[in-house]
PDB file of C-alpha atoms in Angstrom:
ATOM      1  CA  UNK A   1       0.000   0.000   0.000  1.00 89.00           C
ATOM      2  CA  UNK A   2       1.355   2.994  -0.867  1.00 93.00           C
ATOM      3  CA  UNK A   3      -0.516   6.654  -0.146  1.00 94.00           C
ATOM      4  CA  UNK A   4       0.305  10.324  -1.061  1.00 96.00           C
ATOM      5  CA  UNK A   5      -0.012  14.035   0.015  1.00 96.00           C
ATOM      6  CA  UNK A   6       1.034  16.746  -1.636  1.00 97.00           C
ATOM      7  CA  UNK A   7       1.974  20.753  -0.455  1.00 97.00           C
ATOM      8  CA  UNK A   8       2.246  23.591  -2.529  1.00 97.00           C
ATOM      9  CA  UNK A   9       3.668  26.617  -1.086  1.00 97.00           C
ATOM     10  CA  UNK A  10       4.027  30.286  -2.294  1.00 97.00           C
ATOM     11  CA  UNK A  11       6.306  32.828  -1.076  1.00 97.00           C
ATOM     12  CA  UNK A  12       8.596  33.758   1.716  1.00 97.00           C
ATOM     13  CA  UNK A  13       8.363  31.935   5.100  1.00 95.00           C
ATOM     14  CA  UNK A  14       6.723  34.262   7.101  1.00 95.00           C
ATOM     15  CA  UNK A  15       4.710  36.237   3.834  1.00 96.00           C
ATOM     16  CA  UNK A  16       3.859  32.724   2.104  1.00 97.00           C
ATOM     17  CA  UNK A  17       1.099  30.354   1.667  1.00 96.00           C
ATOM     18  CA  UNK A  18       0.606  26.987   0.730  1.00 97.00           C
ATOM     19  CA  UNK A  19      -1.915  24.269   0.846  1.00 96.00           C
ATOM     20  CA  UNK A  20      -1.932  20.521   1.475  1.00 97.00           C
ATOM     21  CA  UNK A  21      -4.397  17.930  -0.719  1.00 97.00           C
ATOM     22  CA  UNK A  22      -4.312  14.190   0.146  1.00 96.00           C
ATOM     23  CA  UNK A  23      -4.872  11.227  -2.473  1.00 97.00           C
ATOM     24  CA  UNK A  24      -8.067  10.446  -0.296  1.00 96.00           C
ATOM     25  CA  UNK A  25      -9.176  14.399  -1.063  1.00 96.00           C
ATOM     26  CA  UNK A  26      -9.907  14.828   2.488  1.00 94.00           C
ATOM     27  CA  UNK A  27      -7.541  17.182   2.213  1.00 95.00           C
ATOM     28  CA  UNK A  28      -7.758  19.520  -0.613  1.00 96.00           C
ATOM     29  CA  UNK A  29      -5.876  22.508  -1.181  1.00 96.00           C
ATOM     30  CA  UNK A  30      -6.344  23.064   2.569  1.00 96.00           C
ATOM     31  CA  UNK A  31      -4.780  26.229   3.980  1.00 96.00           C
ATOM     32  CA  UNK A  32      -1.752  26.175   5.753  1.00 96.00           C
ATOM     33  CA  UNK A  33       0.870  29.390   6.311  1.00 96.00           C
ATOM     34  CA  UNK A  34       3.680  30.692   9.155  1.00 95.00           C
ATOM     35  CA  UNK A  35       0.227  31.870  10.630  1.00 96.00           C
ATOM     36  CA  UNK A  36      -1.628  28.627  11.097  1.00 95.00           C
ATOM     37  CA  UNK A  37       1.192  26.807  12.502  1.00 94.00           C
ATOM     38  CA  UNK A  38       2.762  29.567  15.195  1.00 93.00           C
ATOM     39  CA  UNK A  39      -0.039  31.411  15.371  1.00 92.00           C
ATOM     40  CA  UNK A  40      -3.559  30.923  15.505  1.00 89.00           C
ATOM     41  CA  UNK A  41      -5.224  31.543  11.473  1.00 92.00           C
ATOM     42  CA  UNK A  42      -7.397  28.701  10.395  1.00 92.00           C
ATOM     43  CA  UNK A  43      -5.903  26.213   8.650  1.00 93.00           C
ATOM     44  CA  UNK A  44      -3.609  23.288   9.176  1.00 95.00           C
ATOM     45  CA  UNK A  45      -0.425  22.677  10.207  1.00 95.00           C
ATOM     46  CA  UNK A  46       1.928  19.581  10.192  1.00 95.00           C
ATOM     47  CA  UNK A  47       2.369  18.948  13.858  1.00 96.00           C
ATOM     48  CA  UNK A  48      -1.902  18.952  14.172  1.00 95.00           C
ATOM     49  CA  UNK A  49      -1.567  16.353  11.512  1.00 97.00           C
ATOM     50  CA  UNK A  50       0.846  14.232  12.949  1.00 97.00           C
ATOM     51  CA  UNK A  51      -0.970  14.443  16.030  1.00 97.00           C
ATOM     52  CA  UNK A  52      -4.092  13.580  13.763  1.00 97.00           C
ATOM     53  CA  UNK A  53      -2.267  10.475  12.330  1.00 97.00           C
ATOM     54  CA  UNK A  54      -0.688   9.274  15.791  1.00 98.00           C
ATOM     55  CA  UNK A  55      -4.155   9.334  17.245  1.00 98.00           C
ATOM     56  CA  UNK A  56      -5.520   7.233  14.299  1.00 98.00           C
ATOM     57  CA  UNK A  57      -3.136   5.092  14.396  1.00 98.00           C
ATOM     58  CA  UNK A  58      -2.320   4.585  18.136  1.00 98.00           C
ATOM     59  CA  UNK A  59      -6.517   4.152  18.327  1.00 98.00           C
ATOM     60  CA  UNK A  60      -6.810   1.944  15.478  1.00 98.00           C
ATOM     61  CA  UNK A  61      -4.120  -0.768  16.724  1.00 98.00           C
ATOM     62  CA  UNK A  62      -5.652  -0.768  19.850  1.00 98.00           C
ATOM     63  CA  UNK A  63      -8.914  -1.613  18.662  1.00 98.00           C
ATOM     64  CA  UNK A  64      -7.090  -4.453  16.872  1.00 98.00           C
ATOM     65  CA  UNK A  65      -5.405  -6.040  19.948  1.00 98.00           C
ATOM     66  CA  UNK A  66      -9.038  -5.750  21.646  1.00 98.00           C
ATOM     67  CA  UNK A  67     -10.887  -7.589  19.159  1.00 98.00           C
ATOM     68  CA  UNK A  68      -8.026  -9.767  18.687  1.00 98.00           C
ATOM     69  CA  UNK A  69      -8.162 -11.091  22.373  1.00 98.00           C
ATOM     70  CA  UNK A  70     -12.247 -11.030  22.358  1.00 98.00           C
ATOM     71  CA  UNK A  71     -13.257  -7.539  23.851  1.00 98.00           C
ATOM     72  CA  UNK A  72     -15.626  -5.662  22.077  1.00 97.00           C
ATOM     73  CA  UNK A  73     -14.886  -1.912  22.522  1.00 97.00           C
ATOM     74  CA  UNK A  74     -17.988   0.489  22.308  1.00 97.00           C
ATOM     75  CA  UNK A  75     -15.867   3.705  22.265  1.00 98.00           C
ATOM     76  CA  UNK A  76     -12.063   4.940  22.125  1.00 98.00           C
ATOM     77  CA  UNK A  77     -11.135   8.084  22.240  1.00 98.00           C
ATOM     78  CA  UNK A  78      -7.905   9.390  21.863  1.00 98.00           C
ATOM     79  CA  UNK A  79      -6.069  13.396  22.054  1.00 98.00           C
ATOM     80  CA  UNK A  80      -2.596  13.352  20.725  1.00 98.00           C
ATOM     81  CA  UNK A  81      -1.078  16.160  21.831  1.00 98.00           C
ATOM     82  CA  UNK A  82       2.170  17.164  19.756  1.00 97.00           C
ATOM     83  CA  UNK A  83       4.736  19.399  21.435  1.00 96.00           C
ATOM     84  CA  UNK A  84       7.484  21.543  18.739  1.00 93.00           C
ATOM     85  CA  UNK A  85      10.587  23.316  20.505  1.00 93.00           C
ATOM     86  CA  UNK A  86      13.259  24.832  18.889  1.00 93.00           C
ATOM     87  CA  UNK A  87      12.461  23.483  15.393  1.00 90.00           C
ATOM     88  CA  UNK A  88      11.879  20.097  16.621  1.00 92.00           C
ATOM     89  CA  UNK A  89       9.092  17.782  17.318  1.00 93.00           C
ATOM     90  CA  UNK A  90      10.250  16.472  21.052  1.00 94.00           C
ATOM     91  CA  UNK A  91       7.000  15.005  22.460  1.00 96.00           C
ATOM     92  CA  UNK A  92       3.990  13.412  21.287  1.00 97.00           C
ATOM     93  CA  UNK A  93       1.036  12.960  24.161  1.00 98.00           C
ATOM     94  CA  UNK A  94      -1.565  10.348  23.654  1.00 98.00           C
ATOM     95  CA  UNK A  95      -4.294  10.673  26.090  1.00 98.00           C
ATOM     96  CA  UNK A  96      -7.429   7.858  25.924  1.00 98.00           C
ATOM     97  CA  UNK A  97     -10.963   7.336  27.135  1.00 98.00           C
ATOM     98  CA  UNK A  98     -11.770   4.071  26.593  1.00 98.00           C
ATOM     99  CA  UNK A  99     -15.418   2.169  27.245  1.00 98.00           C
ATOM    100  CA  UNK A 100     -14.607  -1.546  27.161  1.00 98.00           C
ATOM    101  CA  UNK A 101     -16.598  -4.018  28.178  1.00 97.00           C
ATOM    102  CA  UNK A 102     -15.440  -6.989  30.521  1.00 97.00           C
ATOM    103  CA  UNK A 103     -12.017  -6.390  30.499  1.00 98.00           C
ATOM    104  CA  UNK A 104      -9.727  -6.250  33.323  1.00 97.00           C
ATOM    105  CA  UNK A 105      -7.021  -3.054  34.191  1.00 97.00           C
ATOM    106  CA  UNK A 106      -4.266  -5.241  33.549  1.00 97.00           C
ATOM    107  CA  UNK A 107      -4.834  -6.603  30.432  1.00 98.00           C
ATOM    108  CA  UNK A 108      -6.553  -3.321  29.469  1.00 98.00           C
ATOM    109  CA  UNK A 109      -3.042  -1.707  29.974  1.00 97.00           C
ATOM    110  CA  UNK A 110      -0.901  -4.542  28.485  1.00 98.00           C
ATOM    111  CA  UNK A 111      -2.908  -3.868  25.276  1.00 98.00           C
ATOM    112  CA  UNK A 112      -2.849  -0.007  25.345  1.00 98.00           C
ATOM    113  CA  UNK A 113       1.509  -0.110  26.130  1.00 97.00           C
ATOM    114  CA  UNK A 114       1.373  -3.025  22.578  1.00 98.00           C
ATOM    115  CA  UNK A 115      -0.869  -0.459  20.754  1.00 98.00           C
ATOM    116  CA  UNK A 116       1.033   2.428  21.771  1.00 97.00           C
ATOM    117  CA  UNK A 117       4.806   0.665  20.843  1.00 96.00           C
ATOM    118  CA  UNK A 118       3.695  -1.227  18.201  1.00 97.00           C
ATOM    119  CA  UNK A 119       1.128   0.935  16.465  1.00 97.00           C
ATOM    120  CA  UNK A 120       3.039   2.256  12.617  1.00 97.00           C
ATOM    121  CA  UNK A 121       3.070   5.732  13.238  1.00 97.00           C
ATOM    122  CA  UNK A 122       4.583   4.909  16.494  1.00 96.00           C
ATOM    123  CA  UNK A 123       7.551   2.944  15.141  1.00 95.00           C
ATOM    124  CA  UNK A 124       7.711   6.346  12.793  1.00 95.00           C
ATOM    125  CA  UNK A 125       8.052   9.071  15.218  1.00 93.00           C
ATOM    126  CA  UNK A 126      11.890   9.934  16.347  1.00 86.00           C
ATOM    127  CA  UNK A 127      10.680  11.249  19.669  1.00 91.00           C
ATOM    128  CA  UNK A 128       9.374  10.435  22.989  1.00 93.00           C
ATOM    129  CA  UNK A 129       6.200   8.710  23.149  1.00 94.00           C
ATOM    130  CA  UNK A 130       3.668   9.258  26.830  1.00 94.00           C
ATOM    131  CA  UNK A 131       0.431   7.950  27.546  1.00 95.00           C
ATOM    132  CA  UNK A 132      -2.111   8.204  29.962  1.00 95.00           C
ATOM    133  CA  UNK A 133      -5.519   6.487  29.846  1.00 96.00           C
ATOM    134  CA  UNK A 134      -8.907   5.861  31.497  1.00 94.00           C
ATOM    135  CA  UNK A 135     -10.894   2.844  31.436  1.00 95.00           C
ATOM    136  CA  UNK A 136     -14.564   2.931  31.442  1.00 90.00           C
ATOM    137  CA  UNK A 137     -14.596   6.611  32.795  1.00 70.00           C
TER     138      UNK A 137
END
């Protein structure tokens, strides 16, 4: 499987503008600038979207490990929360809600620490990796 996004930008840094369009075309031509990612313009940025995919992802795999050892989730939630310093992406956050039915703490948390190691945007981030997480709450 292979999938694609593209960005155009125009201009300086700080003057310029570009947009980002995905092969799905959820994306397309969406706004992003200096403005929407240090400041607070509508549009996108790339840290909100790798804390878009990282939340997909992370929530995703888990679902798979559930259903893969017989729990049937009815809702998970997760906030990825992506931290940039000094041109660098240092932290990424993930913070879940999960409403799981018949499943015990511990094997609740063995299969969140899997999801959250093991998940592929996971394995692609260069950074540290927290979680914290509630079950059936």
């Amino acid at each position: 499987m292979k999938r694609n996004a593209t960005a155009v930008w125009n201009g300086t840094i700080k003057e310029g503008k570009g947009h980002l369009s995905t092969q799905s075309q959820v994306l397309q031509n969406t706004p992003y600038s200096f403005h929407t990612r240090f400041e607070n313009e509508k549009g996108t940025n790339p840290e909100e979207l790798i804390g878009a995919a990282h939340a997909g992802c992370f929530t995703m795999q888990l679902s798979a490990n559930l259903t893969k050892e017989d729990f049937n989730p009815v809702e998970l939630e997760t906030r990825c929360d992506i931290t940039f310093e000094d041109g660098t992406v240092k932290k990424s956050h993930l913070i879940l809600k999960a409403k799981v039915p018949g499943i015990s703490q511990e094997k609740f948390e063995e299969l969140v620490k899997d999801a959250k190691e093991n998940c592929p945007i996971s394995r692609l981030l260069n950074t540290e990796i927290s979680l914290e997480s509630s079950l059936n709450g």
